[in-house]
Short mmCIF file of C-alpha atoms in Angstrom, two decimals:
data_model
loop_
_atom_site.label_atom_id
_atom_site.label_comp_id
_atom_site.label_asym_id
_atom_site.label_seq_id
_atom_site.Cartn_x
_atom_site.Cartn_y
_atom_site.Cartn_z
CA UNK A 1 -11.75 -2.89 11.40
CA UNK A 2 -12.96 -0.05 12.91
CA UNK A 3 -11.18 1.53 15.87
CA UNK A 4 -12.13 2.86 19.17
CA UNK A 5 -14.79 5.84 18.65
CA UNK A 6 -15.54 8.47 20.80
CA UNK A 7 -18.83 10.99 20.77
CA UNK A 8 -18.77 13.93 21.00
CA UNK A 9 -15.21 14.98 19.57
CA UNK A 10 -15.54 18.85 20.99
CA UNK A 11 -17.91 19.63 23.92
CA UNK A 12 -18.09 22.79 25.75
CA UNK A 13 -20.00 23.09 28.71
CA UNK A 14 -20.75 25.88 31.24
CA UNK A 15 -19.53 25.74 34.97
CA UNK A 16 -22.16 23.82 36.64
CA UNK A 17 -23.44 21.59 33.86
CA UNK A 18 -23.31 17.69 33.84
CA UNK A 19 -22.10 16.40 30.63
CA UNK A 20 -21.71 12.32 29.61
CA UNK A 21 -19.13 11.33 27.28
CA UNK A 22 -19.41 8.21 25.52
CA UNK A 23 -16.96 5.53 24.12
CA UNK A 24 -17.33 2.49 21.79
CA UNK A 25 -14.55 -0.26 22.21
CA UNK A 26 -13.27 -2.42 19.71
CA UNK A 27 -15.59 -5.03 19.04
CA UNK A 28 -15.02 -8.22 21.24
CA UNK A 29 -12.55 -6.15 23.35
CA UNK A 30 -12.96 -7.38 27.02
CA UNK A 31 -11.04 -4.64 28.88
CA UNK A 32 -12.14 -0.62 28.49
CA UNK A 33 -10.21 2.29 30.26
CA UNK A 34 -10.87 5.82 30.61
CA UNK A 35 -7.74 8.35 30.58
CA UNK A 36 -7.65 12.31 31.21
CA UNK A 37 -5.14 14.33 29.16
CA UNK A 38 -4.35 17.59 30.33
CA UNK A 39 -2.69 19.76 27.85
CA UNK A 40 0.95 19.31 27.39
CA UNK A 41 1.10 16.10 29.88
CA UNK A 42 0.42 12.54 29.12
CA UNK A 43 -2.67 10.60 29.79
CA UNK A 44 -3.47 9.82 33.64
CA UNK A 45 -5.82 7.18 34.43
CA UNK A 46 -9.50 7.47 35.56
CA UNK A 47 -10.69 3.62 35.43
CA UNK A 48 -11.21 0.42 33.86
CA UNK A 49 -13.60 -2.05 33.43
CA UNK A 50 -13.49 -5.98 32.45
CA UNK A 51 -16.87 -6.49 30.82
CA UNK A 52 -19.32 -4.66 33.00
CA UNK A 53 -17.49 -4.98 35.94
CA UNK A 54 -16.02 -1.67 37.15
CA UNK A 55 -12.48 -3.23 38.95
CA UNK A 56 -10.22 0.14 39.28
CA UNK A 57 -11.84 3.65 39.65
CA UNK A 58 -8.61 4.73 41.80
CA UNK A 59 -8.17 7.40 39.42
CA UNK A 60 -11.64 9.40 39.07
CA UNK A 61 -10.47 12.97 40.67
CA UNK A 62 -14.22 13.08 42.70
CA UNK A 63 -17.60 11.80 43.31
CA UNK A 64 -18.69 14.04 40.60
CA UNK A 65 -16.92 11.36 37.95
CA UNK A 66 -19.07 8.44 37.24
CA UNK A 67 -18.29 5.93 34.50
CA UNK A 68 -20.89 2.52 33.69
CA UNK A 69 -20.63 -0.22 31.28
CA UNK A 70 -24.17 -1.99 31.89
CA UNK A 71 -23.66 -4.38 28.83
CA UNK A 72 -20.09 -5.13 28.92
CA UNK A 73 -19.36 -2.95 25.57
CA UNK A 74 -20.48 0.51 25.31
CA UNK A 75 -19.17 2.82 28.16
CA UNK A 76 -20.27 6.38 29.25
CA UNK A 77 -18.23 8.78 31.73
CA UNK A 78 -20.00 11.50 33.12
CA UNK A 79 -19.01 14.13 35.00
CA UNK A 80 -21.61 16.29 37.29
CA UNK A 81 -21.44 20.15 38.07
CA UNK A 82 -18.32 20.56 36.09
CA UNK A 83 -15.82 22.95 37.22
CA UNK A 84 -12.91 24.69 35.09
CA UNK A 85 -9.83 21.95 36.44
CA UNK A 86 -12.10 19.19 34.85
CA UNK A 87 -10.95 21.02 31.16
CA UNK A 88 -9.15 18.39 29.10
CA UNK A 89 -9.24 15.73 26.80
CA UNK A 90 -10.73 12.21 28.00
CA UNK A 91 -9.72 9.04 26.30
CA UNK A 92 -10.77 5.73 25.88
CA UNK A 93 -9.15 2.77 25.24
CA UNK A 94 -9.95 -0.87 24.82
CA UNK A 95 -7.63 -3.66 25.19
CA UNK A 96 -8.85 -7.94 24.26
CA UNK A 97 -6.74 -8.72 27.27
CA UNK A 98 -7.46 -12.05 27.51
CA UNK A 99 -3.89 -11.77 29.87
CA UNK A 100 -2.48 -9.04 31.45
CA UNK A 101 -0.44 -6.75 29.26
CA UNK A 102 -1.96 -6.92 26.18
CA UNK A 103 -1.75 -2.88 24.69
CA UNK A 104 -4.67 -0.69 24.66
CA UNK A 105 -5.90 1.11 21.74
CA UNK A 106 -7.11 4.38 21.97
CA UNK A 107 -9.87 6.57 20.92
CA UNK A 108 -9.36 10.12 19.61
CA UNK A 109 -10.70 11.65 22.59
CA UNK A 110 -13.24 13.98 23.51
CA UNK A 111 -12.01 17.83 24.17
CA UNK A 112 -14.53 19.17 27.16
CA UNK A 113 -13.54 22.90 28.03
CA UNK A 114 -15.40 23.92 30.82
CA UNK A 115 -16.07 27.68 30.53
CA UNK B 1 -0.55 31.58 26.09
CA UNK B 2 1.11 28.57 27.07
CA UNK B 3 3.00 26.22 24.46
CA UNK B 4 3.07 22.43 24.89
CA UNK B 5 6.36 22.73 23.96
CA UNK B 6 7.39 24.58 26.96
CA UNK B 7 6.53 21.71 29.09
CA UNK B 8 8.43 18.84 27.15
CA UNK B 9 11.02 17.18 26.35
CA UNK B 10 12.29 17.92 22.52
CA UNK B 11 13.92 16.20 19.98
CA UNK B 12 14.84 17.39 16.51
CA UNK B 13 16.02 15.39 13.64
CA UNK B 14 16.94 15.47 9.86
CA UNK B 15 15.24 12.85 7.69
CA UNK B 16 16.77 9.93 7.22
CA UNK B 17 18.71 9.89 10.63
CA UNK B 18 18.16 7.47 13.45
CA UNK B 19 15.99 8.85 16.78
CA UNK B 20 16.13 8.07 19.88
CA UNK B 21 13.61 8.95 22.74
CA UNK B 22 14.48 7.94 26.22
CA UNK B 23 12.32 7.69 29.01
CA UNK B 24 12.43 6.51 32.93
CA UNK B 25 10.35 4.74 34.81
CA UNK B 26 9.91 4.99 38.72
CA UNK B 27 7.74 1.69 39.68
CA UNK B 28 10.76 -1.12 40.43
CA UNK B 29 7.12 -3.48 40.01
CA UNK B 30 6.49 -2.77 36.37
CA UNK B 31 6.63 -5.65 34.30
CA UNK B 32 5.23 -4.40 30.84
CA UNK B 33 6.07 -1.44 28.78
CA UNK B 34 4.79 0.40 25.85
CA UNK B 35 5.44 3.11 23.84
CA UNK B 36 2.85 5.03 22.19
CA UNK B 37 2.83 8.01 19.25
CA UNK B 38 0.68 11.25 19.79
CA UNK B 39 -0.31 13.19 16.18
CA UNK B 40 -1.85 16.44 16.97
CA UNK B 41 -5.67 16.12 18.13
CA UNK B 42 -5.41 12.49 17.99
CA UNK B 43 -5.47 9.55 20.27
CA UNK B 44 -2.28 8.04 21.37
CA UNK B 45 -1.37 5.43 18.90
CA UNK B 46 0.12 1.92 20.11
CA UNK B 47 3.83 1.44 18.46
CA UNK B 48 5.55 -1.28 20.28
CA UNK B 49 6.00 -2.97 23.46
CA UNK B 50 8.23 -5.12 25.85
CA UNK B 51 7.70 -7.12 28.62
CA UNK B 52 10.17 -7.56 31.68
CA UNK B 53 11.43 -10.80 30.83
CA UNK B 54 13.04 -8.89 27.55
CA UNK B 55 15.55 -6.41 27.33
CA UNK B 56 14.74 -5.45 23.12
CA UNK B 57 12.36 -6.13 20.59
CA UNK B 58 12.36 -4.79 17.43
CA UNK B 59 9.36 -4.15 15.18
CA UNK B 60 9.24 -2.15 11.81
CA UNK B 61 11.91 0.77 11.65
CA UNK B 62 11.53 0.43 16.08
CA UNK B 63 13.50 -1.10 18.32
CA UNK B 64 12.45 -0.90 22.28
CA UNK B 65 15.54 -1.35 24.65
CA UNK B 66 14.74 -1.73 28.48
CA UNK B 67 17.33 -1.54 31.24
CA UNK B 68 15.81 -2.57 34.50
CA UNK B 69 18.44 -2.03 36.91
CA UNK B 70 18.53 1.35 36.19
CA UNK B 71 14.54 1.50 35.45
CA UNK B 72 15.09 3.13 31.74
CA UNK B 73 13.45 2.61 28.47
CA UNK B 74 14.31 3.78 25.06
CA UNK B 75 12.55 3.93 21.55
CA UNK B 76 14.93 4.17 18.60
CA UNK B 77 13.40 5.05 15.41
CA UNK B 78 15.74 4.06 12.10
CA UNK B 79 15.49 6.45 9.40
CA UNK B 80 13.42 8.93 10.60
CA UNK B 81 10.41 10.32 8.22
CA UNK B 82 8.60 13.43 8.62
CA UNK B 83 5.60 11.26 8.97
CA UNK B 84 7.46 10.00 12.18
CA UNK B 85 7.15 13.57 13.89
CA UNK B 86 4.69 13.40 16.72
CA UNK B 87 4.84 13.45 20.89
CA UNK B 88 6.00 9.88 21.81
CA UNK B 89 5.03 8.64 25.00
CA UNK B 90 6.33 5.62 27.38
CA UNK B 91 3.86 3.77 29.70
CA UNK B 92 4.13 1.10 32.12
CA UNK B 93 2.22 -1.53 34.22
CA UNK B 94 2.94 -3.27 37.24
CA UNK B 95 0.14 -5.74 37.49
CA UNK B 96 -1.29 -6.66 40.83
CA UNK B 97 -3.71 -4.39 42.18
CA UNK B 98 -3.20 -1.97 39.37
CA UNK B 99 -3.90 -4.20 36.87
CA UNK B 100 -4.49 -2.82 33.57
CA UNK B 101 -3.25 0.65 34.48
CA UNK B 102 -1.16 2.34 32.37
CA UNK B 103 0.76 4.96 33.92
CA UNK B 104 2.74 7.13 31.23
CA UNK B 105 5.56 9.76 31.22
CA UNK B 106 5.59 13.13 30.53
CA UNK B 107 6.06 12.41 26.61
CA UNK B 108 8.96 14.01 24.13
CA UNK B 109 8.54 15.73 21.08
CA UNK B 110 10.23 14.58 18.18
CA UNK B 111 10.37 17.02 14.76
CA UNK B 112 11.41 15.67 11.77
CA UNK B 113 12.90 18.62 9.46
CA UNK B 114 13.20 17.25 5.24
#
């Protein structure tokens, strides 16, 4: 079946612009995660949804970052007034997670470059 | 410019050799562990996972070993192939208020020479 998809794959934004990154999880997956991956580093947790509820947003770096999943399926990560330090790959993952500790399946990521 | 390789441990092996990739974790409350493979330009791909009530788990050509005493995890790849060349990450989860959140290690670059 189809995996996690993300769009756009690449995004170039001028400093100060707002961006919106989309994630389509695997159909039927309850949990959805956003991670940020800087060059040469492992992914870092941003936020987590179970269905439409955002249960953990402790990793969001500032109030410029906002995520939503209004119908418990597609999710959007929005970054307002982008800064150069926001340049990274933004990864989305989903998990069936009927109980805790299920594997997370990742999408290809969106590479954001802020100029 | 910067190279990814300057920041990550590297392992170079010949095709057909066995590879062992090591990982240390810091959270003694972690009870779920997972290995991912990441190829250039792609998202992490699930390899194998293990819960803290086990110390060894085997998959196809891969084995994960967990030593909770020293907070160490390893991934063994048998008969390594050129297609195994990638960056390998371990990750852990501690449950509780960190429900679902994976904490990733720094990664290891594996290069397999034909």
